[in-house]
Short mmCIF file of C-alpha atoms in Angstrom, two decimals:
data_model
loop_
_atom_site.label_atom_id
_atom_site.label_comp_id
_atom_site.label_asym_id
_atom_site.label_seq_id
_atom_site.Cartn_x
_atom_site.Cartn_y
_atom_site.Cartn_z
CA UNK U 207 0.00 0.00 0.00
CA UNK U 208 0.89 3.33 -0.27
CA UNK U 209 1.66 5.66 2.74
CA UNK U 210 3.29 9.39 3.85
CA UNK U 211 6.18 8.50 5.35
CA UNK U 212 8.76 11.43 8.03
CA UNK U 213 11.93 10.41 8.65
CA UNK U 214 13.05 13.19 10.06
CA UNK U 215 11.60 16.43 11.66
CA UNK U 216 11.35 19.73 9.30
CA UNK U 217 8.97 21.54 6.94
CA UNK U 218 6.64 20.09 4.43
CA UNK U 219 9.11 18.84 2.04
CA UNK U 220 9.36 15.84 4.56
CA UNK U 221 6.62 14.16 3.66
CA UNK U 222 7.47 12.06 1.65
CA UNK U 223 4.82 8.85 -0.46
CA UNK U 224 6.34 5.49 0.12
CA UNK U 225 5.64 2.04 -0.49
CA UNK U 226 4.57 0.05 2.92
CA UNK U 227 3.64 -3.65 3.86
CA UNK U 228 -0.08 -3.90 4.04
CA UNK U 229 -1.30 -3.92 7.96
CA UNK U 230 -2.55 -6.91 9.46
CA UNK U 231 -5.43 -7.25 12.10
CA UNK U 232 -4.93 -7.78 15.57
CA UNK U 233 -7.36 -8.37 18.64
CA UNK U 234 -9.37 -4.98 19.27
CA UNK U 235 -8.81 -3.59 15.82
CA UNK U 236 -10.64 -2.86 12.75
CA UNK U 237 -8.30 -3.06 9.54
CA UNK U 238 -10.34 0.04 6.99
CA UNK U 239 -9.65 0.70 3.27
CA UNK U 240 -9.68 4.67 3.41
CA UNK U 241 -11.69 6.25 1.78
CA UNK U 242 -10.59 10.55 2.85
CA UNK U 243 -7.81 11.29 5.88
CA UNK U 244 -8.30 14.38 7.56
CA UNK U 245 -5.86 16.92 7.86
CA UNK U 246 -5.10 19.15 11.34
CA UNK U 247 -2.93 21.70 12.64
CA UNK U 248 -1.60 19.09 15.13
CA UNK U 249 -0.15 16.75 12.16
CA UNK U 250 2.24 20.02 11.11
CA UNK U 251 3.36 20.46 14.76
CA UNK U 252 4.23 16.59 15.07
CA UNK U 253 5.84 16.98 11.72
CA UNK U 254 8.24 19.87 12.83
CA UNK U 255 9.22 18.06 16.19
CA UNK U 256 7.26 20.44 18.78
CA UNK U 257 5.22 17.25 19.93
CA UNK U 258 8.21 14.65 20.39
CA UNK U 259 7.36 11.32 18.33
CA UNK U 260 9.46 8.78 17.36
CA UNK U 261 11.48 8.61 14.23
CA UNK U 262 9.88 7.24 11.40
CA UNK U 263 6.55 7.57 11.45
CA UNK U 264 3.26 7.81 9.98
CA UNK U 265 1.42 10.93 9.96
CA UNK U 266 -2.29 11.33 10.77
CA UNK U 267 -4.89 10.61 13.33
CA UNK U 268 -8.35 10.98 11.57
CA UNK U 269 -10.00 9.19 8.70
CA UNK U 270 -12.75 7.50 6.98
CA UNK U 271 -13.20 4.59 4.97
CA UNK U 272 -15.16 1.08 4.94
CA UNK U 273 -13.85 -2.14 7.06
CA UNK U 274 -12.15 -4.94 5.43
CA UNK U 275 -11.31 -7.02 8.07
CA UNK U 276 -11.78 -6.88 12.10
CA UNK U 277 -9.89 -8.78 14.69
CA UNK U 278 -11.23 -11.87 16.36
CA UNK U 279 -12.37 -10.24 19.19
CA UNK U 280 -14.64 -7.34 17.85
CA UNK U 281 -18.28 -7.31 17.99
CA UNK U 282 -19.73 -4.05 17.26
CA UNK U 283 -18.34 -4.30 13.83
CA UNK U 284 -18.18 -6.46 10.51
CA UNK U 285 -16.58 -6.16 7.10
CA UNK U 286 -18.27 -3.69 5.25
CA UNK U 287 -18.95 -0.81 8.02
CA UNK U 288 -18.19 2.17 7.15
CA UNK U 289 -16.50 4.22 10.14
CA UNK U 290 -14.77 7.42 10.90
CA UNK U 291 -12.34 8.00 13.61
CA UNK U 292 -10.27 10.92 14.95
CA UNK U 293 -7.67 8.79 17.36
CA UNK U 294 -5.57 5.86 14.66
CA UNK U 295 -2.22 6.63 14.54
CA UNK U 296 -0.77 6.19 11.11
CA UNK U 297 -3.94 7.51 9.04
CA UNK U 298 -1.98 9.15 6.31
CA UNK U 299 -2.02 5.68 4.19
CA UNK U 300 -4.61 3.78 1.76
CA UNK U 301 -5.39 1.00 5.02
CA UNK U 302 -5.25 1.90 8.37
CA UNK U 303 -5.61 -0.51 11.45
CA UNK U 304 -8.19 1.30 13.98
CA UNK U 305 -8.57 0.30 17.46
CA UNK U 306 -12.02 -0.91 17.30
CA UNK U 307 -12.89 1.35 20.70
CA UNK U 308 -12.30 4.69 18.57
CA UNK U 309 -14.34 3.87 15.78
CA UNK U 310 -17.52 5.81 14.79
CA UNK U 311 -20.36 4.40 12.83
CA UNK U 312 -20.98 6.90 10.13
CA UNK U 313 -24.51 7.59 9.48
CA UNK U 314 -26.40 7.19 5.62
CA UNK U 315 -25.85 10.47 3.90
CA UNK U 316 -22.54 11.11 5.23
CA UNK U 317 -19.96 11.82 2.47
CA UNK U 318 -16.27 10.32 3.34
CA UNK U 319 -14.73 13.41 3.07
CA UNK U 320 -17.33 15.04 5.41
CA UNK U 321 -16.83 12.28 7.67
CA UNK U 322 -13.22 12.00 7.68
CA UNK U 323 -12.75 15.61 8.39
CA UNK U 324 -15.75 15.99 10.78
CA UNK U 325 -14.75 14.21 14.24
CA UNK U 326 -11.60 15.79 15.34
CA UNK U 327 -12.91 19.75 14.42
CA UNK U 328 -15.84 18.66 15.64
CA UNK U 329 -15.51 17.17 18.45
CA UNK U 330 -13.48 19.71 19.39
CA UNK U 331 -16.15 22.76 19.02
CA UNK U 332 -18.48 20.31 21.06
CA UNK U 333 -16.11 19.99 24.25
CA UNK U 334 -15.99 23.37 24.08
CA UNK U 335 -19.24 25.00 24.20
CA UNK U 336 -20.65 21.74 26.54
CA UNK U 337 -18.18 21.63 28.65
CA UNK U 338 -15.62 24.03 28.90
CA UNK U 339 -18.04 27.19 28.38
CA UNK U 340 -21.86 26.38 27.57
CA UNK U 341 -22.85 29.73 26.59
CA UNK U 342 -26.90 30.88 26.70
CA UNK U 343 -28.86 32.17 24.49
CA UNK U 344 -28.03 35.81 24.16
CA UNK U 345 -24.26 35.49 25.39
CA UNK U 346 -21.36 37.02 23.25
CA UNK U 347 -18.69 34.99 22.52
CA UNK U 348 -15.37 35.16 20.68
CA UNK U 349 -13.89 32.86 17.84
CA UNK U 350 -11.00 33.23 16.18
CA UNK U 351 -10.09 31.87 13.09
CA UNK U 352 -13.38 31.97 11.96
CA UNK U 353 -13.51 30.91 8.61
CA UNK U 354 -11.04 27.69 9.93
CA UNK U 355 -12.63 24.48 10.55
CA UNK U 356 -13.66 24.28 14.04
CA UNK U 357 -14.26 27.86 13.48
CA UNK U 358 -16.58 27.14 11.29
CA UNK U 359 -18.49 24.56 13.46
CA UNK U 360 -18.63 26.66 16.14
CA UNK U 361 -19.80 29.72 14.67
CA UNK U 362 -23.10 27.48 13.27
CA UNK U 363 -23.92 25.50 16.52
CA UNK U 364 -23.25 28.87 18.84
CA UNK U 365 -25.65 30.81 15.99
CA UNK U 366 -28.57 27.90 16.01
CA UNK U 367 -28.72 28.38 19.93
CA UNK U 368 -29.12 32.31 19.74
CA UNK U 369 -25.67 33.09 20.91
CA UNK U 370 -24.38 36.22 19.35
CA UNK U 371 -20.95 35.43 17.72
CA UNK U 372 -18.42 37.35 16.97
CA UNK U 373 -15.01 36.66 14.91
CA UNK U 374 -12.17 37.28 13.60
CA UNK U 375 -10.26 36.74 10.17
CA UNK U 376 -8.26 37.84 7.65
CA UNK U 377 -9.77 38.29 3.85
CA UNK U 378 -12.69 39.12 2.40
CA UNK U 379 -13.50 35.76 1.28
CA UNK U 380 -12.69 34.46 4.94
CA UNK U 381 -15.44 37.08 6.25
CA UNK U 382 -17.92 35.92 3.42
CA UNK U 383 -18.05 32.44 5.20
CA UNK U 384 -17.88 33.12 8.41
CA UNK U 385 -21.01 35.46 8.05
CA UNK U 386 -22.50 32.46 6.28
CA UNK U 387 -21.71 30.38 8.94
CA UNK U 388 -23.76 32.75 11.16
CA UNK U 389 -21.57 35.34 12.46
CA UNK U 390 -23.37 38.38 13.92
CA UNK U 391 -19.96 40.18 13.71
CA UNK U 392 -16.31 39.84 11.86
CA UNK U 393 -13.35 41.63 12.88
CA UNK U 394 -10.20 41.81 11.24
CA UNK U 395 -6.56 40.60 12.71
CA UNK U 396 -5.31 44.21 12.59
CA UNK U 397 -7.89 45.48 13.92
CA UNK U 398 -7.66 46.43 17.90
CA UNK U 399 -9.94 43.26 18.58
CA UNK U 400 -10.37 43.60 22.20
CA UNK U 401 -11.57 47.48 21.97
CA UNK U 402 -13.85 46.39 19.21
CA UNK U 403 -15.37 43.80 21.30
CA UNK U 404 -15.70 45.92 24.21
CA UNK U 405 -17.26 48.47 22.04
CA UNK U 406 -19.60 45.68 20.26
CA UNK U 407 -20.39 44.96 23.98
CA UNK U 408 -21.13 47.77 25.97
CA UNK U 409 -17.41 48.11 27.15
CA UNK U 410 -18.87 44.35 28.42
CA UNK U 411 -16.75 41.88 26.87
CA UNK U 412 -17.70 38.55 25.66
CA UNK U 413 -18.40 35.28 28.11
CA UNK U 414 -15.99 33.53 26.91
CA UNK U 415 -13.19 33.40 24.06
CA UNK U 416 -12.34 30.42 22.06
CA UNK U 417 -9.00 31.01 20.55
CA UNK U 418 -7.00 27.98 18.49
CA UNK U 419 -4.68 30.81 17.24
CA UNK U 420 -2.53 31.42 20.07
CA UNK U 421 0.40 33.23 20.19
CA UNK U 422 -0.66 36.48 17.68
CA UNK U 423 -4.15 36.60 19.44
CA UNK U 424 -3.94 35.53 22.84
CA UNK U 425 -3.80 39.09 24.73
CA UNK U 426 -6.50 40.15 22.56
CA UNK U 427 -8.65 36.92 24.15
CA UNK U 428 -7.39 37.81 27.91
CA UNK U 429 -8.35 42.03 27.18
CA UNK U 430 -12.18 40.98 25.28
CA UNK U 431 -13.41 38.91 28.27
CA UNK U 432 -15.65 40.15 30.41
CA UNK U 433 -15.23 40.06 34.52
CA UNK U 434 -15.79 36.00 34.98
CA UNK U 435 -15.27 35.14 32.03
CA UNK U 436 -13.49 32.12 30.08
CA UNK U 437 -10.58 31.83 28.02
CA UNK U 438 -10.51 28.34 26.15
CA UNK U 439 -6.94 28.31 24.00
CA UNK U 440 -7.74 25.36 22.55
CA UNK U 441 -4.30 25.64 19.70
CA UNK U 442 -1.51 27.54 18.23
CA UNK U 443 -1.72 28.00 14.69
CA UNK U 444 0.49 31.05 15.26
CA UNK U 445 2.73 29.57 17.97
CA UNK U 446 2.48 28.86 21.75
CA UNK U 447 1.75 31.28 24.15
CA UNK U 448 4.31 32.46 26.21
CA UNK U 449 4.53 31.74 29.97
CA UNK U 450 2.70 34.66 31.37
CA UNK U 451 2.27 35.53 35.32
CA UNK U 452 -1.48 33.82 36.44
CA UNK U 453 -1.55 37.10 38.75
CA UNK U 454 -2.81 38.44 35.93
CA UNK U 455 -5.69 37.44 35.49
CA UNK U 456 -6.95 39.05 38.80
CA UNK U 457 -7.06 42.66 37.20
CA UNK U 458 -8.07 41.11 33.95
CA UNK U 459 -11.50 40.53 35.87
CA UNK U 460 -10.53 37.05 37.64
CA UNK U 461 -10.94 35.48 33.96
CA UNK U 462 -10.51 31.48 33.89
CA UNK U 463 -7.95 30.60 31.74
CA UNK U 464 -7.95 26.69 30.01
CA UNK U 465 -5.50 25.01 27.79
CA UNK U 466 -7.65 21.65 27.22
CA UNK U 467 -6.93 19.26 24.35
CA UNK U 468 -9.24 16.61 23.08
CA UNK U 469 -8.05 13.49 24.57
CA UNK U 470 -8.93 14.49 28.18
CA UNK U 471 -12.69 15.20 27.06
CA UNK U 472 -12.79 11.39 25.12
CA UNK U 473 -11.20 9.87 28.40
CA UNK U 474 -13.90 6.86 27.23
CA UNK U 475 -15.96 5.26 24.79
CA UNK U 476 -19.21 6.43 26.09
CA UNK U 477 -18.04 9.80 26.06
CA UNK U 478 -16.34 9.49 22.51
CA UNK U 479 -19.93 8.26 21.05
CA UNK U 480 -22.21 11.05 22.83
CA UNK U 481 -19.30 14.00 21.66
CA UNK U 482 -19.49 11.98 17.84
CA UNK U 483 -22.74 10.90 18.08
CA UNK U 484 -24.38 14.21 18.61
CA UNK U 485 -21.56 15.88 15.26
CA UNK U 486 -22.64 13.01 12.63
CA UNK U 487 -26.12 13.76 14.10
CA UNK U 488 -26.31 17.61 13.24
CA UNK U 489 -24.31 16.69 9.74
CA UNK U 490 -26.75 13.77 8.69
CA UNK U 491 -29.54 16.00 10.06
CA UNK U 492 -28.79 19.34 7.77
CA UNK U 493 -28.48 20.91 10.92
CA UNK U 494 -24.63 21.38 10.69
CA UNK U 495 -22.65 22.09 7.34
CA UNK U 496 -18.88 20.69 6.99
CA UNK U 497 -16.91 22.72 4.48
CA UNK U 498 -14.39 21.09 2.96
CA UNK U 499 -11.93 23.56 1.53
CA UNK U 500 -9.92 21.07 -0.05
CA UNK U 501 -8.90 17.63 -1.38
CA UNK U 502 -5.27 16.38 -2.48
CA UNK U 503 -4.12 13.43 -3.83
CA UNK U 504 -2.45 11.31 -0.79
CA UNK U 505 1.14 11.61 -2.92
CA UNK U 506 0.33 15.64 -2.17
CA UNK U 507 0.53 15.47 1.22
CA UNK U 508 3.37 17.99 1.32
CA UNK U 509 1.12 20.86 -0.46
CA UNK U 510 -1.46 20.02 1.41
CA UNK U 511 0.27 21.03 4.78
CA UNK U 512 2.09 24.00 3.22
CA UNK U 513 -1.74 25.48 2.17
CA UNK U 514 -2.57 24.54 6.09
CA UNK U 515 0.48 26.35 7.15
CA UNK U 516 0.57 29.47 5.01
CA UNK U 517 -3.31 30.15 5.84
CA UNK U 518 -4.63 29.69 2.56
CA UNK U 519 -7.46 27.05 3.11
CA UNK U 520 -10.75 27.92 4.93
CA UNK U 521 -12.99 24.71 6.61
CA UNK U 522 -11.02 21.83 6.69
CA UNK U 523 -9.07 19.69 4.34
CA UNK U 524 -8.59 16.32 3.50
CA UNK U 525 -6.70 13.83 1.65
CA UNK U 526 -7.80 11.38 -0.57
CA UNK U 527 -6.06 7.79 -1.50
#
């Protein structure tokens, strides 16, 4: 089969298509022909050696694609399923062995590169506005990136409950979706964000900020939230945050300040299913709309990530075998 192969940490260029023995099943695994991978800001930082991984490697995490084979022990699966999953090591590759406990049933009326691209964004915009911050109807809130995937999903669940939303970007074309999306206001990255927020607001600020930016938009997250309010930085597309004194965050207004990730809001299965249950739910339903902003050929994966990386896709992007 063939598979994106690093063999040593850098930029793009080391990515490279290789030839690789076809996987075989083991107990507790589901062996999938993929059908679309998903592609997400934490594949680039694995790639470039900030998230220490063993030399060589695999890319990817999240997929799609129909079961061939499952291991002698599975039961809530059979050749022919098609599944989605956000947590298989190794997805960049045309079969993929997927522990059978991270698997997702994909719903009729799901397309594979919907699917494929949905759970890990997804997922993501659900632990935050259930369980980080669950804003009400008529709260503000902050989201950058908005015309990026999760900002994307965000922006359309936080809309459908009546919460105002308001975010930032940086084109035209970038504003034209998020406002599709259901943005009630888009600011610009060069704008002073945090006085135009407090000025949207009343001189209020917003409940809470969701920011997968980081470094280039951080302050302006801390400086728009109101007294009480929550900071979720959730990534660093522009870099990590610097270490910053928490005493700050007493004059700030006593904000709370979280840097979750994923994994500890999937700590198990029944968790994983209600968080992916209730995203295929809203896609399958019309209810919420996955953009996909791009497709490469799997040999491509190295344009692919320099698009991700130079900010020139909007929703998310996938590959395709």
């Amino acid at each position: 089969m063939r598979a994106i192969q690093v063999s040593e940490h850098g930029g793009p260029e080391v990515l490279r298509c290789v030839e690789a023995p076809d996987p075989e099943v083991g107990p507790g695994q589901l062996l999938v022909r993929t059908q679309a991978i998903g592609i997400n800001f934490i594949d680039t930082y694995i790639r470039t050696g900030r998230y220490p991984t063993s030399l060589p490697y695999v890319p990817g995490s999240e997929g799609s694609g129909v079961v061939t084979a499952v291991g002698p022990d599975v039961t809530d699966f059979q050749v022919g399923d098609e599944v989605a999953w956000a947590a298989a090591p190794g997805s960049y590759a045309e079969q993929v062995l997927v522990p059978a406990e991270v698997a997702i049933p994909v719903p009729e009326g799901v397309k594979p590169e919907v699917a494929a691209s949905a759970l890990l964004q997804g997922m993501t915009a659900h632990y935050l506005i259930e369980s980080i911050y669950k804003p009400q109807p008529d709260d503000a809130v902050l989201v950058h990136a908005g015309a990026g995937g999760v900002g994307l999903i965000l922006t359309q669940l936080l809309s459908a409950r009546g919460v105002r939303v308001i975010t930032t970007v940086s084109t035209d074309d970038k504003e034209k979706l998020s406002r599709e999306a259901g943005a009630a206001e888009v600011l610009r990255y060069e704008e002073d964000v945090a006085a135009r927020v407090r000025e949207l607001t009343g001189g209020v600020g917003v409940a809470a900020s969701y920011d997968g930016v980081g470094a280039s938009t951080f302050e302006a997250s801390l400086a728009a939230t109101r007294i009480r309010g929550t900071v979720a930085l959730f990534g660093a597309a522009s870099g990590p945050v610097p270490p910053f004194d928490l005493q700050r965050l007493n004059p700030l207004g006593s904000l709370f300040v979280t840097r979750p990730t994923l994994a500890h809001y999937t700590r198990d299965r029944a968790e994983l299913l209600w968080r992916a249950g209730d995203i295929m739910h809203a896609i399958a339903d019309g209810i919420l709309r996955v953009r996909i902003g791009g497709s490469y050929p799997l040999a491509e994966a190295e344009r692919a990530h320099r698009d991700l990386e130079s900010r020139q896709t909007t929703g998310s992007i996938v590959l395709v075998p």
